[in-house]
Short mmCIF file of C-alpha atoms and ligand atoms in Angstrom, two decimals:
data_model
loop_
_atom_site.label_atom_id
_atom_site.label_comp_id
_atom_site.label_asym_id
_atom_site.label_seq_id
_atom_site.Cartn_x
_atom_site.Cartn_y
_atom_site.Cartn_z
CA UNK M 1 69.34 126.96 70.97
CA UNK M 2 66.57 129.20 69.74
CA UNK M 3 65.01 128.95 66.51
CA UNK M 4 66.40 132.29 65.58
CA UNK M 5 70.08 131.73 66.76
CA UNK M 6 70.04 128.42 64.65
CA UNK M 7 68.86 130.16 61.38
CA UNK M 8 71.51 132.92 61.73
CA UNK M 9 74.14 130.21 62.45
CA UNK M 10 73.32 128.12 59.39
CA UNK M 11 73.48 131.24 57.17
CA UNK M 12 76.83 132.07 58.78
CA UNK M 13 78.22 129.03 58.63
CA UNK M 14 76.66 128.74 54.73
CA UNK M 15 78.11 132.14 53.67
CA UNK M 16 81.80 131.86 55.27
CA UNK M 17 82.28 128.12 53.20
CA UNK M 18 80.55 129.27 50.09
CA UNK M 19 80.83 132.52 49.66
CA UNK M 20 77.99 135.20 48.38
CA UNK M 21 75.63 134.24 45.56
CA UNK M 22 75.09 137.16 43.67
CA UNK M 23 71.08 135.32 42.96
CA UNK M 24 69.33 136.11 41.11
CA UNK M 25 71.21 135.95 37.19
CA UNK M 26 69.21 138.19 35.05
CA UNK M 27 70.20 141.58 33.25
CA UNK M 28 66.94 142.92 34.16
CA UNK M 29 64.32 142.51 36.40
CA UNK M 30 61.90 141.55 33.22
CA UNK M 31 64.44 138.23 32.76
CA UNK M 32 64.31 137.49 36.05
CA UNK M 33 60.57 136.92 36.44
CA UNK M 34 60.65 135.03 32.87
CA UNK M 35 63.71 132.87 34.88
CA UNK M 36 60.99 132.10 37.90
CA UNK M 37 58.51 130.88 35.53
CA UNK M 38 60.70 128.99 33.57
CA UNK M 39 62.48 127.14 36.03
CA UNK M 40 59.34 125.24 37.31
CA UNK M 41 60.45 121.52 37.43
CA UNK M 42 63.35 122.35 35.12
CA UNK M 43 67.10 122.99 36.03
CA UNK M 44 68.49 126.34 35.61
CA UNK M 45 70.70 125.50 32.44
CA UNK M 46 67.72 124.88 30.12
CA UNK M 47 66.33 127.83 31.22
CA UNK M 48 69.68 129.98 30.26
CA UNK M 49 68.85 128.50 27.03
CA UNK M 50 65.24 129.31 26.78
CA UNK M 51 66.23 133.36 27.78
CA UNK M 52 68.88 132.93 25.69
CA UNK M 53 66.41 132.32 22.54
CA UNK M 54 64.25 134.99 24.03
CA UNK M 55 67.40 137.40 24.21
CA UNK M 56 68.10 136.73 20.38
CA UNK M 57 64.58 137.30 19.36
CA UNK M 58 64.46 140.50 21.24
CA UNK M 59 61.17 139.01 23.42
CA UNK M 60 62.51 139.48 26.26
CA UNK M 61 60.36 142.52 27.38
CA UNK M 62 56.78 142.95 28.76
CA UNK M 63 55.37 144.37 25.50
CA UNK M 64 57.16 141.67 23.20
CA UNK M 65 55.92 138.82 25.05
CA UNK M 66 52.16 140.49 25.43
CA UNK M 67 52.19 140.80 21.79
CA UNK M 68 53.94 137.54 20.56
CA UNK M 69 51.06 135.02 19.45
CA UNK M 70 51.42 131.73 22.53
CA UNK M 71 52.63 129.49 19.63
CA UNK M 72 55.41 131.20 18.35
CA UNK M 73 56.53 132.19 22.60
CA UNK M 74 56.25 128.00 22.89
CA UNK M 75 59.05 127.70 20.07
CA UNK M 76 61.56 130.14 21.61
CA UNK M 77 61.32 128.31 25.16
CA UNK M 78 61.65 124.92 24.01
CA UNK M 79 64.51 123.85 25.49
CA UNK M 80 63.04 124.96 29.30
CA UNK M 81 60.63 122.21 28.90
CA UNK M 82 56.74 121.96 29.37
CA UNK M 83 57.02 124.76 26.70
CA UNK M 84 53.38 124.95 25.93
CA UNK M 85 52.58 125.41 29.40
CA UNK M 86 54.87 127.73 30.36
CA UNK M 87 54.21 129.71 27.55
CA UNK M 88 50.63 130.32 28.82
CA UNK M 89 51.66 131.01 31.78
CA UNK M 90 54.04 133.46 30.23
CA UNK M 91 50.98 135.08 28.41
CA UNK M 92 49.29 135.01 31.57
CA UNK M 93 51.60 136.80 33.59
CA UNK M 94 52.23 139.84 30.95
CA UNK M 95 48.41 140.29 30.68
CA UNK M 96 48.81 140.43 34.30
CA UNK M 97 51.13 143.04 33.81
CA UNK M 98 48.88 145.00 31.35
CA UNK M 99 46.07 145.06 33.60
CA UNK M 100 47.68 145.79 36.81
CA UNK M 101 50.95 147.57 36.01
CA UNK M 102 50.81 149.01 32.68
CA UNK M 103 52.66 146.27 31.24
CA UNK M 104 56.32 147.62 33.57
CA UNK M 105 56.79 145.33 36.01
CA UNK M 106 59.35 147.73 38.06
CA UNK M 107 55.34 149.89 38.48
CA UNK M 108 54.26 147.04 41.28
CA UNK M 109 57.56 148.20 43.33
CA UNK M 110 55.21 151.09 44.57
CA UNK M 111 52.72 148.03 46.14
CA UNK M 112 53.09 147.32 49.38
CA UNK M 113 54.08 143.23 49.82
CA UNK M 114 50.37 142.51 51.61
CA UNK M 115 48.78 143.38 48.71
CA UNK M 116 51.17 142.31 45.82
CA UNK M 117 51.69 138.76 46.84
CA UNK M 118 48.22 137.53 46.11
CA UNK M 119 47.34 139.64 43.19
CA UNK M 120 50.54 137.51 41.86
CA UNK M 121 49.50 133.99 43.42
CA UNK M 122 46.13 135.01 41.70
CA UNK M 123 47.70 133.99 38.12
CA UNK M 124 47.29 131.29 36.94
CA UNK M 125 49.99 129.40 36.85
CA UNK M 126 52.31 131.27 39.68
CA UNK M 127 52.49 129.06 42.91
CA UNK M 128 53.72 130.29 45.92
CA UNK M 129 57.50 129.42 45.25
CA UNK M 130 57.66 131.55 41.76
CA UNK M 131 55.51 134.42 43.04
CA UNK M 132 58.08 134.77 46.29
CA UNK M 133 60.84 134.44 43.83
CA UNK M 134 59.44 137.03 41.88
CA UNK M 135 58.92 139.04 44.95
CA UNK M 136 62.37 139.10 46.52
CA UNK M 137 64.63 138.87 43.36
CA UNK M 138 62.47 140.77 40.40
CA UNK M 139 60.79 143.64 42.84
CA UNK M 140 63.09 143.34 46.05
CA UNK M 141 60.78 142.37 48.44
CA UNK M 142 61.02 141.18 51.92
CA UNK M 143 59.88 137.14 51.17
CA UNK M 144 61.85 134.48 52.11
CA UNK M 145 61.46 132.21 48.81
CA UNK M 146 61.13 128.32 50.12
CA UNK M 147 61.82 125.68 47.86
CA UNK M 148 62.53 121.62 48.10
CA UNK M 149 66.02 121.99 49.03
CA UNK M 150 64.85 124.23 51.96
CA UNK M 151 62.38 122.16 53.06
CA UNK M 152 65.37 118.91 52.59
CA UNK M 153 68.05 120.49 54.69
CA UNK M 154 65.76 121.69 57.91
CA UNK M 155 64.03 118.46 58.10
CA UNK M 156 66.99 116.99 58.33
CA UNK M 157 68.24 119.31 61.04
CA UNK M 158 65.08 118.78 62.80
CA UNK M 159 64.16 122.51 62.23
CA UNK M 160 60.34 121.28 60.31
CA UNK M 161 58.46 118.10 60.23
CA UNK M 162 58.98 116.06 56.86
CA UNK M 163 55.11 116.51 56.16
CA UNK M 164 55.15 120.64 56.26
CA UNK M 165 53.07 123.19 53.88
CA UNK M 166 54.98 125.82 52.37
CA UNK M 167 53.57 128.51 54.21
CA UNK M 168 54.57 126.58 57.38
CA UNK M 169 58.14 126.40 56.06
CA UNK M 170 58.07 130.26 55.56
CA UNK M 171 57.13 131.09 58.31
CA UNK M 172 59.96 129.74 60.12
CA UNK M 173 62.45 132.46 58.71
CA UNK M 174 59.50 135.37 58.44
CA UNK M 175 58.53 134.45 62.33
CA UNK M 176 62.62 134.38 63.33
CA UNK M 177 64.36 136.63 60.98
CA UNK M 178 64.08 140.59 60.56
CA UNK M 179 62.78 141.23 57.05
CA UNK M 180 66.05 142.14 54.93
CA UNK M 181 65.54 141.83 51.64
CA UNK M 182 69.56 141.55 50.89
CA UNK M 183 69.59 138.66 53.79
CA UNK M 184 66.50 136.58 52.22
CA UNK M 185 68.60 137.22 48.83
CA UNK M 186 71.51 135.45 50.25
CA UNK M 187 70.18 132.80 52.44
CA UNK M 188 67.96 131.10 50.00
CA UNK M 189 70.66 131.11 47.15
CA UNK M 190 73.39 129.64 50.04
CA UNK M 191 70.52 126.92 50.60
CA UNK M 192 70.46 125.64 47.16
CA UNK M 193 73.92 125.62 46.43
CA UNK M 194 74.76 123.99 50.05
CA UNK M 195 71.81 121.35 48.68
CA UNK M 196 73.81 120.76 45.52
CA UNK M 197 76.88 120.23 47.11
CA UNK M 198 76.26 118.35 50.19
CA UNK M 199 72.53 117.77 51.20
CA UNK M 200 72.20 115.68 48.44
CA UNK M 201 68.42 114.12 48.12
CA UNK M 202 70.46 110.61 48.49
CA UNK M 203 73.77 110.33 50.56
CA UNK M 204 73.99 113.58 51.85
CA UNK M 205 78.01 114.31 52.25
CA UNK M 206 77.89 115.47 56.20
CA UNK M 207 81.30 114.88 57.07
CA UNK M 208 82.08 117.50 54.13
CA UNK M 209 78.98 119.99 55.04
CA UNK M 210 80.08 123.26 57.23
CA UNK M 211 76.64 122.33 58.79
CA UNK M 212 77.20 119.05 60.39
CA UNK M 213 78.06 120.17 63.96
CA UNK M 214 74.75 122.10 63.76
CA UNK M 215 72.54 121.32 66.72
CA UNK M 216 68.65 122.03 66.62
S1 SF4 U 301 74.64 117.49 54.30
FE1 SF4 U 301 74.24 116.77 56.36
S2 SF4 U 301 75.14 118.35 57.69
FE2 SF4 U 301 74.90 119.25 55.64
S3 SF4 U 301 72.92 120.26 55.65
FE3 SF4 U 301 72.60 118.20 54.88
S4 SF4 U 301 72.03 116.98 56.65
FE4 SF4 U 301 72.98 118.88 57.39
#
């Protein structure tokens, strides 16, 4: 089977068991981005709490986060985790957003994904997989978004070699799959909750997985 049949298979297969996503939670495209930063090496419910904070505060917009002193941001987003941290790189991205974009992020929509991605990956603190997320879910762009439960599931299907890059790993949807924003959407959400579910890092629950008649 080709490379492309087998993607569109597994995203069948995902979507008919589990049933569409809705990805990415956020009441604004603002909140989302903060939600891409935030969940570096955190799970998603601290996060809710950190935006949650933010939401109660009224930071949660470009200019109340470019004005907010780093300190003060740190105390809101506590409960996300490396809070210090991720409160520079908070800072970092809104004065981003000043410089580039007239602190609205819905203004990069107009740039074209070539030249977006690395003005993005150029701040510090945004790696590939928060920019991408960014990218697809904040500015709907065509990026697939490739993350450790991505790379999990197609090793084990054969699909990427356990030692891969991320680009590598990319580039097997971007190479094999028309650019759809609303498909990219989908897939990588139906990844991470089929990861959650069955393709557990340790005893992965294949008898119970819609993928386990899957053939490379
Ligand atoms: S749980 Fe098993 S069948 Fe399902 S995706 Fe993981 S390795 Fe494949």
């Amino acid at each position: 089977m080709n490379k492309k049949a087998t993607l569109l298979d597994i995203y069948k297969l995902l979507l008919q068991n589990l049933g569409p996503s809705n990805w990415w939670p956020g009441d604004s495209p603002f909140e989302i981005a903060v939600g891409a930063i935030l969940t570096q090496n955190t799970n998603w419910h601290n996060v809710e709490k950190a935006i949650n904070n933010l939401k109660q505060a009224n930071l949660l917009t470009e200019e109340a986060i470019f004005q907010i002193d780093e300190q003060t941001l740190a105390s809101h987003i506590k409960p996300s985790g490396f809070f210090n941290i991720k409160a520079k790189r908070l800072k970092n991205f809104v004065t981003w957003l000043y410089q580039e974009a007239n602190l609205n992020l819905l203004n990069l929509q107009n740039y074209p994904l070539e030249t977006l991605r690395p003005k993005l990956l150029a701040v510090s603190g945004i790696g590939p997989e928060t920019a991408d997320s960014i990218l697809l879910y904040a500015l709907n762009k065509p990026i697939f978004v490739v993350d450790v439960y991505t790379k999990r599931m197609f090793f084990r299907h054969g699909l990427i070699p356990e030692e891969t890059t991320y680009s590598e790993v990319q580039e097997l949807f971007m190479d094999n799959l028309e650019p759809n924003v609303k498909m990219f959407n989908e897939f990588h959400a139906l990844i991470v909750r089929a990861c959650k579910k069955w393709c557990t890092k340790k005893n992965p629950k294949c008898e119970q997985c819609p993928l386990k008649n899957l053939t490379a």
